[in-house]
GROMACS .gro file of C-alpha atoms in nm:
model
  398
    1MET     CA    1   2.522  -1.211   1.835
    2TYR     CA    2   2.292  -0.958   1.697
    3LYS     CA    3   2.332  -0.619   1.804
    4LEU     CA    4   1.962  -0.523   1.808
    5LYS     CA    5   1.802  -0.168   1.757
    6GLU     CA    6   1.617  -0.027   2.034
    7ILE     CA    7   1.322   0.136   1.933
    8ALA     CA    8   1.246   0.269   2.316
    9GLU     CA    9   1.374   0.149   2.612
   10ASN     CA   10   1.327  -0.211   2.649
   11ILE     CA   11   1.212  -0.247   2.313
   12CYS     CA   12   1.369  -0.388   1.997
   13TYR     CA   13   1.341  -0.447   1.614
   14VAL     CA   14   1.414  -0.767   1.527
   15GLY     CA   15   1.284  -0.777   1.159
   16VAL     CA   16   1.482  -0.876   0.846
   17ASN     CA   17   1.494  -0.710   0.513
   18ASP     CA   18   1.424  -0.902   0.197
   19ARG     CA   19   1.634  -0.834  -0.097
   20GLN     CA   20   1.574  -1.139  -0.316
   21LYS     CA   21   1.200  -1.112  -0.398
   22GLY     CA   22   1.110  -0.954  -0.738
   23LEU     CA   23   0.744  -0.917  -0.661
   24PHE     CA   24   0.554  -0.883  -0.381
   25GLU     CA   25   0.248  -1.102  -0.372
   26ASN     CA   26   0.421  -1.232  -0.689
   27LEU     CA   27   0.240  -0.871  -0.873
   28TRP     CA   28   0.416  -0.556  -0.749
   29PRO     CA   29   0.765  -0.473  -0.812
   30LEU     CA   30   1.008  -0.458  -0.574
   31PRO     CA   31   1.322  -0.253  -0.681
   32TYR     CA   32   1.408  -0.138  -0.350
   33GLY     CA   33   1.297  -0.470  -0.184
   34VAL     CA   34   1.096  -0.465   0.122
   35SER     CA   35   1.129  -0.558   0.530
   36TYR     CA   36   0.947  -0.769   0.707
   37ASN     CA   37   0.934  -0.598   1.080
   38SER     CA   38   0.880  -0.745   1.408
   39TYR     CA   39   0.921  -0.599   1.744
   40LEU     CA   40   1.046  -0.695   2.097
   41ILE     CA   41   0.901  -0.600   2.408
   42LEU     CA   42   1.106  -0.681   2.739
   43ASP     CA   43   0.914  -0.615   3.043
   44GLU     CA   44   0.810  -0.837   3.297
   45LYS     CA   45   0.653  -1.030   3.064
   46THR     CA   46   0.819  -1.077   2.712
   47VAL     CA   47   0.626  -0.940   2.435
   48LEU     CA   48   0.687  -1.042   2.010
   49MET     CA   49   0.475  -0.824   1.750
   50ASP     CA   50   0.406  -1.036   1.466
   51THR     CA   51   0.642  -1.240   1.278
   52VAL     CA   52   0.801  -1.240   0.924
   53ASP     CA   53   0.800  -1.439   0.585
   54VAL     CA   54   0.913  -1.785   0.684
   55CYS     CA   55   1.185  -1.759   0.415
   56TYR     CA   56   1.382  -1.560   0.701
   57SER     CA   57   1.263  -1.743   1.007
   58ASP     CA   58   1.621  -1.858   1.050
   59ILE     CA   59   1.766  -1.479   1.122
   60PHE     CA   60   1.463  -1.408   1.278
   61LEU     CA   61   1.424  -1.654   1.548
   62LYS     CA   62   1.841  -1.595   1.606
   63LYS     CA   63   1.758  -1.253   1.682
   64ILE     CA   64   1.470  -1.331   1.935
   65SER     CA   65   1.725  -1.566   2.129
   66ASP     CA   66   1.993  -1.289   2.120
   67ALA     CA   67   1.773  -1.110   2.252
   68LEU     CA   68   1.591  -1.266   2.541
   69LYS     CA   69   1.916  -1.408   2.662
   70GLY     CA   70   1.772  -1.706   2.815
   71ARG     CA   71   1.424  -1.574   2.893
   72PRO     CA   72   1.116  -1.745   2.818
   73LEU     CA   73   0.872  -1.588   2.557
   74ASP     CA   74   0.567  -1.501   2.696
   75TYR     CA   75   0.330  -1.414   2.463
   76LEU     CA   76   0.303  -1.344   2.072
   77VAL     CA   77   0.039  -1.062   1.962
   78VAL     CA   78  -0.073  -1.111   1.581
   79ASN     CA   79  -0.163  -0.804   1.416
   80HIS     CA   80  -0.204  -0.938   1.100
   81MET     CA   81  -0.221  -1.264   0.953
   82GLU     CA   82  -0.103  -1.238   0.596
   83PRO     CA   83   0.203  -1.488   0.569
   84ASP     CA   84   0.463  -1.251   0.491
   85HIS     CA   85   0.390  -1.146   0.843
   86ALA     CA   86   0.248  -1.485   1.045
   87GLY     CA   87   0.469  -1.697   0.790
   88SER     CA   88   0.659  -1.777   1.096
   89ILE     CA   89   0.437  -1.822   1.386
   90ARG     CA   90   0.445  -2.238   1.376
   91LEU     CA   91   0.825  -2.209   1.392
   92LEU     CA   92   0.813  -1.988   1.653
   93ARG     CA   93   0.579  -2.219   1.838
   94GLN     CA   94   0.769  -2.539   1.816
   95GLN     CA   95   1.076  -2.309   1.944
   96TYR     CA   96   0.853  -2.142   2.218
   97PRO     CA   97   0.599  -2.424   2.312
   98ASP     CA   98   0.451  -2.196   2.601
   99VAL     CA   99   0.417  -1.854   2.421
  100GLN     CA  100   0.041  -1.748   2.411
  101ILE     CA  101  -0.067  -1.608   2.132
  102VAL     CA  102  -0.272  -1.279   2.131
  103GLY     CA  103  -0.523  -1.206   1.848
  104ASN     CA  104  -0.861  -1.174   1.766
  105SER     CA  105  -1.145  -1.441   1.710
  106LYS     CA  106  -1.080  -1.399   1.320
  107THR     CA  107  -0.713  -1.453   1.375
  108PHE     CA  108  -0.782  -1.745   1.562
  109GLY     CA  109  -0.931  -1.892   1.268
  110MET     CA  110  -0.679  -1.780   0.982
  111ILE     CA  111  -0.380  -1.934   1.253
  112GLN     CA  112  -0.577  -2.280   1.266
  113GLY     CA  113  -0.621  -2.275   0.887
  114TYR     CA  114  -0.260  -2.155   0.821
  115HIS     CA  115  -0.085  -2.366   1.125
  116ASN     CA  116  -0.312  -2.598   1.294
  117ILE     CA  117  -0.264  -2.410   1.598
  118THR     CA  118  -0.606  -2.423   1.841
  119SER     CA  119  -0.460  -2.400   2.203
  120GLY     CA  120  -0.238  -2.145   2.383
  121LEU     CA  121  -0.446  -1.850   2.231
  122HIS     CA  122  -0.561  -1.545   2.434
  123GLU     CA  123  -0.826  -1.369   2.308
  124VAL     CA  124  -0.885  -0.979   2.285
  125LYS     CA  125  -1.159  -0.766   2.178
  126GLU     CA  126  -1.208  -0.402   2.098
  127GLY     CA  127  -1.083  -0.180   2.371
  128ASP     CA  128  -0.923  -0.474   2.577
  129THR     CA  129  -0.548  -0.434   2.733
  130LEU     CA  130  -0.290  -0.682   2.847
  131SER     CA  131  -0.063  -0.575   3.154
  132ILE     CA  132   0.307  -0.728   3.110
  133GLY     CA  133   0.449  -0.543   3.411
  134SER     CA  134   0.519  -0.162   3.355
  135ARG     CA  135   0.330  -0.102   3.033
  136ASN     CA  136  -0.029  -0.192   2.933
  137LEU     CA  137  -0.068  -0.276   2.561
  138ALA     CA  138  -0.433  -0.184   2.412
  139PHE     CA  139  -0.592  -0.341   2.118
  140TYR     CA  140  -0.809  -0.207   1.888
  141MET     CA  141  -0.933  -0.344   1.582
  142ALA     CA  142  -0.951  -0.237   1.227
  143PRO     CA  143  -1.095  -0.475   0.997
  144MET     CA  144  -1.004  -0.429   0.617
  145VAL     CA  145  -0.695  -0.246   0.665
  146HIS     CA  146  -0.625  -0.495   0.461
  147TRP     CA  147  -0.742  -0.791   0.593
  148PRO     CA  148  -1.083  -0.867   0.806
  149GLU     CA  149  -0.888  -0.976   1.139
  150VAL     CA  150  -0.619  -0.663   1.115
  151MET     CA  151  -0.592  -0.523   1.438
  152VAL     CA  152  -0.320  -0.279   1.593
  153THR     CA  153  -0.138  -0.285   1.947
  154TYR     CA  154  -0.066   0.064   2.151
  155ASP     CA  155   0.189   0.096   2.412
  156THR     CA  156   0.032   0.305   2.674
  157LYS     CA  157   0.347   0.384   2.816
  158GLU     CA  158   0.582   0.458   2.518
  159LYS     CA  159   0.278   0.596   2.325
  160ILE     CA  160   0.362   0.361   2.034
  161LEU     CA  161   0.099   0.259   1.783
  162PHE     CA  162   0.215  -0.105   1.620
  163SER     CA  163   0.028  -0.062   1.332
  164ALA     CA  164   0.020  -0.384   1.110
  165ASP     CA  165   0.047  -0.310   0.745
  166ALA     CA  166  -0.103   0.066   0.795
  167PHE     CA  167   0.148   0.291   0.735
  168GLY     CA  168   0.413   0.067   0.576
  169THR     CA  169   0.572   0.129   0.249
  170PHE     CA  170   0.773  -0.076  -0.002
  171GLY     CA  171   1.182  -0.085   0.057
  172THR     CA  172   1.432  -0.253   0.292
  173LEU     CA  173   1.597  -0.097   0.580
  174ASP     CA  174   1.943   0.002   0.487
  175GLY     CA  175   2.085   0.013   0.804
  176GLY     CA  176   1.856   0.274   0.977
  177ILE     CA  177   1.546   0.174   1.143
  178ILE     CA  178   1.411   0.459   1.266
  179ASP     CA  179   1.306   0.770   1.061
  180THR     CA  180   1.548   1.001   1.220
  181ASP     CA  181   1.837   0.764   1.146
  182MET     CA  182   1.792   0.780   0.775
  183ASN     CA  183   1.712   0.959   0.472
  184THR     CA  184   1.340   0.885   0.399
  185ASP     CA  185   1.288   1.039   0.094
  186HIS     CA  186   1.224   0.770  -0.117
  187TYR     CA  187   0.998   0.602   0.113
  188TRP     CA  188   0.723   0.841   0.071
  189GLU     CA  189   0.658   0.770  -0.342
  190GLU     CA  190   0.706   0.396  -0.224
  191MET     CA  191   0.423   0.453   0.085
  192ILE     CA  192   0.185   0.576  -0.236
  193ARG     CA  193   0.279   0.285  -0.408
  194TYR     CA  194   0.237   0.025  -0.148
  195TYR     CA  195  -0.108   0.175  -0.022
  196SER     CA  196  -0.261   0.189  -0.363
  197ASN     CA  197  -0.122  -0.131  -0.440
  198ILE     CA  198  -0.209  -0.332  -0.161
  199VAL     CA  199  -0.465  -0.114   0.073
  200GLY     CA  200  -0.643   0.087  -0.201
  201LYS     CA  201  -0.986  -0.068  -0.214
  202TYR     CA  202  -1.048  -0.042   0.156
  203GLY     CA  203  -1.082   0.375   0.158
  204ASN     CA  204  -1.338   0.367   0.379
  205PRO     CA  205  -1.202   0.073   0.624
  206VAL     CA  206  -0.888   0.346   0.667
  207GLN     CA  207  -1.068   0.626   0.738
  208LYS     CA  208  -1.271   0.422   1.039
  209ALA     CA  209  -0.943   0.318   1.175
  210LEU     CA  210  -0.784   0.688   1.142
  211GLU     CA  211  -1.086   0.808   1.365
  212LYS     CA  212  -1.015   0.547   1.606
  213ILE     CA  213  -0.667   0.599   1.636
  214SER     CA  214  -0.653   0.987   1.632
  215ALA     CA  215  -0.817   0.921   1.997
  216LEU     CA  216  -0.432   0.813   2.124
  217GLU     CA  217  -0.138   1.015   2.183
  218ILE     CA  218   0.085   0.855   1.936
  219ARG     CA  219   0.468   0.894   1.936
  220THR     CA  220   0.602   0.641   1.737
  221ILE     CA  221   0.462   0.428   1.454
  222CYS     CA  222   0.593   0.057   1.403
  223SER     CA  223   0.445  -0.093   1.076
  224THR     CA  224   0.534  -0.416   0.962
  225HIS     CA  225   0.694  -0.278   0.659
  226GLY     CA  226   0.935   0.007   0.628
  227PRO     CA  227   1.078   0.251   0.858
  228VAL     CA  228   0.976   0.305   1.225
  229TRP     CA  229   0.796   0.647   1.181
  230ARG     CA  230   0.896   0.919   1.476
  231GLU     CA  231   0.978   1.234   1.344
  232HIS     CA  232   0.741   1.206   1.036
  233VAL     CA  233   0.412   1.016   1.247
  234GLN     CA  234   0.212   1.299   1.128
  235LYS     CA  235   0.329   1.288   0.783
  236ALA     CA  236   0.266   0.924   0.762
  237ILE     CA  237  -0.096   0.980   0.915
  238SER     CA  238  -0.192   1.219   0.681
  239ILE     CA  239  -0.088   1.057   0.351
  240TYR     CA  240  -0.332   0.794   0.426
  241ASP     CA  241  -0.601   1.002   0.517
  242LYS     CA  242  -0.522   1.196   0.205
  243LEU     CA  243  -0.500   0.860   0.016
  244SER     CA  244  -0.779   0.701   0.185
  245ARG     CA  245  -1.032   1.023   0.101
  246TYR     CA  246  -0.944   0.951  -0.282
  247ASP     CA  247  -0.827   1.287  -0.273
  248ALA     CA  248  -0.537   1.376  -0.498
  249ASP     CA  249  -0.284   1.665  -0.644
  250GLU     CA  250  -0.316   1.913  -0.970
  251GLY     CA  251  -0.159   1.674  -1.223
  252VAL     CA  252  -0.287   1.396  -1.523
  253VAL     CA  253  -0.184   1.050  -1.554
  254ILE     CA  254  -0.213   0.929  -1.936
  255ILE     CA  255  -0.244   0.610  -1.956
  256TYR     CA  256  -0.209   0.416  -2.324
  257GLY     CA  257  -0.177   0.126  -2.530
  258THR     CA  258  -0.027   0.147  -2.857
  259MET     CA  259   0.071  -0.095  -3.115
  260TYR     CA  260   0.214   0.087  -3.462
  261GLY     CA  261   0.254   0.415  -3.265
  262ASN     CA  262  -0.040   0.614  -3.373
  263THR     CA  263  -0.245   0.598  -3.051
  264GLU     CA  264   0.080   0.716  -2.897
  265GLN     CA  265   0.075   1.008  -3.123
  266MET     CA  266  -0.257   1.109  -2.982
  267ALA     CA  267  -0.175   1.063  -2.617
  268GLU     CA  268   0.154   1.310  -2.724
  269THR     CA  269  -0.087   1.550  -2.819
  270VAL     CA  270  -0.304   1.563  -2.548
  271ALA     CA  271   0.054   1.616  -2.316
  272SER     CA  272   0.104   1.880  -2.515
  273ALA     CA  273  -0.236   2.035  -2.490
  274LEU     CA  274  -0.207   1.989  -2.116
  275SER     CA  275   0.156   2.146  -2.043
  276ALA     CA  276   0.044   2.445  -2.300
  277ASN     CA  277  -0.248   2.525  -2.040
  278GLY     CA  278  -0.052   2.531  -1.698
  279ILE     CA  279  -0.021   2.148  -1.596
  280LYS     CA  280   0.263   2.094  -1.472
  281ASN     CA  281   0.233   1.703  -1.363
  282ILE     CA  282   0.175   1.514  -1.617
  283VAL     CA  283   0.264   1.179  -1.628
  284MET     CA  284   0.294   0.921  -1.924
  285HIS     CA  285   0.233   0.562  -1.945
  286ASN     CA  286   0.259   0.294  -2.223
  287VAL     CA  287   0.084   0.025  -2.049
  288CYS     CA  288   0.352  -0.208  -2.259
  289LYS     CA  289   0.640  -0.078  -2.052
  290SER     CA  290   0.501   0.057  -1.732
  291PRO     CA  291   0.409  -0.226  -1.462
  292ALA     CA  292   0.036  -0.202  -1.336
  293SER     CA  293   0.196  -0.090  -1.001
  294TYR     CA  294   0.323   0.246  -1.103
  295ILE     CA  295   0.023   0.300  -1.284
  296LEU     CA  296  -0.235   0.273  -0.999
  297LYS     CA  297   0.047   0.477  -0.776
  298ASP     CA  298  -0.036   0.765  -0.999
  299VAL     CA  299  -0.404   0.710  -1.053
  300PHE     CA  300  -0.457   0.780  -0.672
  301LYS     CA  301  -0.169   1.051  -0.673
  302TYR     CA  302  -0.310   1.280  -0.959
  303LYS     CA  303  -0.636   1.434  -0.976
  304GLY     CA  304  -0.674   1.380  -1.368
  305VAL     CA  305  -0.697   1.045  -1.597
  306ILE     CA  306  -0.682   1.055  -1.931
  307ILE     CA  307  -0.698   0.705  -2.118
  308GLY     CA  308  -0.631   0.599  -2.458
  309SER     CA  309  -0.646   0.274  -2.635
  310PRO     CA  310  -0.615   0.128  -2.966
  311THR     CA  311  -0.898  -0.145  -3.051
  312TYR     CA  312  -0.799  -0.509  -3.043
  313SER     CA  313  -1.007  -0.760  -3.186
  314SER     CA  314  -1.323  -0.542  -3.149
  315GLN     CA  315  -1.198  -0.525  -2.771
  316LEU     CA  316  -0.977  -0.265  -2.596
  317TYR     CA  317  -0.618  -0.352  -2.599
  318PRO     CA  318  -0.529  -0.627  -2.385
  319ASP     CA  319  -0.317  -0.413  -2.139
  320ILE     CA  320  -0.501  -0.138  -2.114
  321GLU     CA  321  -0.790  -0.393  -2.016
  322SER     CA  322  -0.586  -0.533  -1.744
  323VAL     CA  323  -0.476  -0.190  -1.602
  324LEU     CA  324  -0.909  -0.085  -1.563
  325SER     CA  325  -0.968  -0.384  -1.410
  326LYS     CA  326  -0.743  -0.315  -1.140
  327ILE     CA  327  -0.844   0.052  -1.126
  328GLN     CA  328  -1.189  -0.063  -1.056
  329VAL     CA  329  -1.119  -0.346  -0.851
  330ARG     CA  330  -0.989  -0.046  -0.582
  331ASP     CA  331  -1.310   0.160  -0.683
  332ILE     CA  332  -1.071   0.494  -0.695
  333LYS     CA  333  -1.322   0.788  -0.639
  334SER     CA  334  -1.386   1.153  -0.790
  335ARG     CA  335  -1.143   1.161  -1.089
  336ILE     CA  336  -1.147   1.388  -1.389
  337TYR     CA  337  -1.170   1.164  -1.677
  338GLY     CA  338  -1.107   1.187  -2.054
  339TYR     CA  339  -1.038   0.940  -2.317
  340PHE     CA  340  -0.916   0.865  -2.669
  341GLY     CA  341  -0.878   0.546  -2.918
  342SER     CA  342  -0.789   0.449  -3.253
  343PHE     CA  343  -0.869   0.185  -3.521
  344THR     CA  344  -0.795   0.025  -3.862
  345TRP     CA  345  -1.152  -0.073  -3.973
  346ALA     CA  346  -1.394  -0.089  -3.701
  347GLY     CA  347  -1.368   0.081  -3.332
  348ALA     CA  348  -1.478  -0.021  -3.042
  349ALA     CA  349  -1.212   0.117  -2.820
  350VAL     CA  350  -1.408   0.465  -2.727
  351LYS     CA  351  -1.737   0.273  -2.662
  352LYS     CA  352  -1.600   0.076  -2.413
  353LEU     CA  353  -1.362   0.360  -2.230
  354ALA     CA  354  -1.703   0.536  -2.231
  355ALA     CA  355  -1.862   0.232  -2.047
  356PHE     CA  356  -1.519   0.264  -1.788
  357GLY     CA  357  -1.597   0.596  -1.712
  358GLU     CA  358  -1.969   0.545  -1.612
  359THR     CA  359  -1.874   0.266  -1.391
  360MET     CA  360  -1.639   0.483  -1.214
  361LYS     CA  361  -1.890   0.741  -1.218
  362TRP     CA  362  -1.577   0.984  -1.297
  363ASP     CA  363  -1.624   1.327  -1.429
  364VAL     CA  364  -1.630   1.313  -1.809
  365VAL     CA  365  -1.466   1.634  -1.923
  366GLY     CA  366  -1.421   1.724  -2.287
  367GLU     CA  367  -1.530   1.531  -2.636
  368PRO     CA  368  -1.368   1.170  -2.641
  369VAL     CA  369  -1.167   1.143  -2.968
  370GLU     CA  370  -1.170   0.837  -3.201
  371GLN     CA  371  -0.909   0.823  -3.484
  372LYS     CA  372  -0.952   0.588  -3.791
  373GLN     CA  373  -0.611   0.484  -3.888
  374GLY     CA  374  -0.327   0.774  -3.862
  375ILE     CA  375  -0.335   1.067  -3.704
  376ASN     CA  376  -0.476   1.356  -3.913
  377PRO     CA  377  -0.530   1.808  -3.888
  378ASP     CA  378  -0.879   1.736  -3.765
  379THR     CA  379  -0.787   1.446  -3.464
  380TYR     CA  380  -0.488   1.682  -3.398
  381ALA     CA  381  -0.696   1.932  -3.317
  382GLN     CA  382  -0.936   1.707  -3.124
  383CYS     CA  383  -0.696   1.538  -2.880
  384TRP     CA  384  -0.568   1.921  -2.805
  385SER     CA  385  -0.887   2.005  -2.717
  386LEU     CA  386  -0.946   1.701  -2.490
  387GLY     CA  387  -0.609   1.784  -2.338
  388GLU     CA  388  -0.727   2.176  -2.307
  389ALA     CA  389  -1.035   2.101  -2.153
  390VAL     CA  390  -0.899   1.883  -1.860
  391ALA     CA  391  -0.629   2.138  -1.788
  392LYS     CA  392  -0.941   2.398  -1.760
  393ARG     CA  393  -1.122   2.169  -1.540
  394LEU     CA  394  -0.819   2.106  -1.319
  395LYS     CA  395  -0.768   2.477  -1.301
  396GLU     CA  396  -1.128   2.523  -1.170
  397GLU     CA  397  -1.110   2.266  -0.914
  398ALA     CA  398  -0.764   2.418  -0.782
   0.00000   0.00000   0.00000
């Protein structure tokens, strides 16, 4: 028998923790694991908010059974169809064959595609409500945050927003569920990393969704990943607002590739110049060692981006090229940009880094540096000048 945590009166947490998976979406590292959150409302009607990854369906279904205590499950609300949240729908329907599945038209197309379920569906549209007894549930569409079918559900009685992936974080829930019951310090960096990795491309849709929910009184946010936000509702919303506007803190991310250490010496020189000119937030990522997940997080976090690459087979260094493609997919806007490169017999990296800056429409600052073979006094001075120029521009915009 599970003793389940109540989020509010007659609303309990039935989610699970995943401490086994190494990579989220087989891409993003999970050093702290991840939670799959689901919530059960026990009113005159019983309502489940989303399911969990099918790998944890046995634990999940036992928690629901314990909470229901023999009552039927009347409704399943599907806010998001990604398999880490919708993976257990088919098994849930097998255990509760009369459950009505609540979603929008896009949701139902995906439910048929993933689970071959075409009956027992209750369609909702923008602003529709569902009375379940002492409370009403209201539904608002949030397309492309971060899939096209996403919606959020609002409990008008308890002022709870069931927000799908929005305001989520990486990281398991280690005992506590609600932010007031835990130390939330490490979740904030994980929220930025989660946003930049998973949601990052969709800044404009996030802004539209934030504008929509701004009309609601929200006392609690129940996301599908990470803590339930109660004390920090406004902080969570403000982080998503800032990231989706591509706003950033004063600081510089230096992203570089290096084979024999020569390009790294250029990066070290640029970093020293930034520090000497008053920049305190400097993050250096050697692409051979730093997972792209953390590089993306810092590109979202800081205003300045400086990229260095050796020429490799007349192209960019492969791991640099891979990171640049991930940045480009996310269409990150309004960054101050500098770049440098090195070569032994024929240079190409600097030209390609210039093209990347043009594609991103970033503000190019300072003179790019191209080093032939090892660093010398001239290229050292040029690298220093590049760091100095970026620092000056950052200070001007502060």
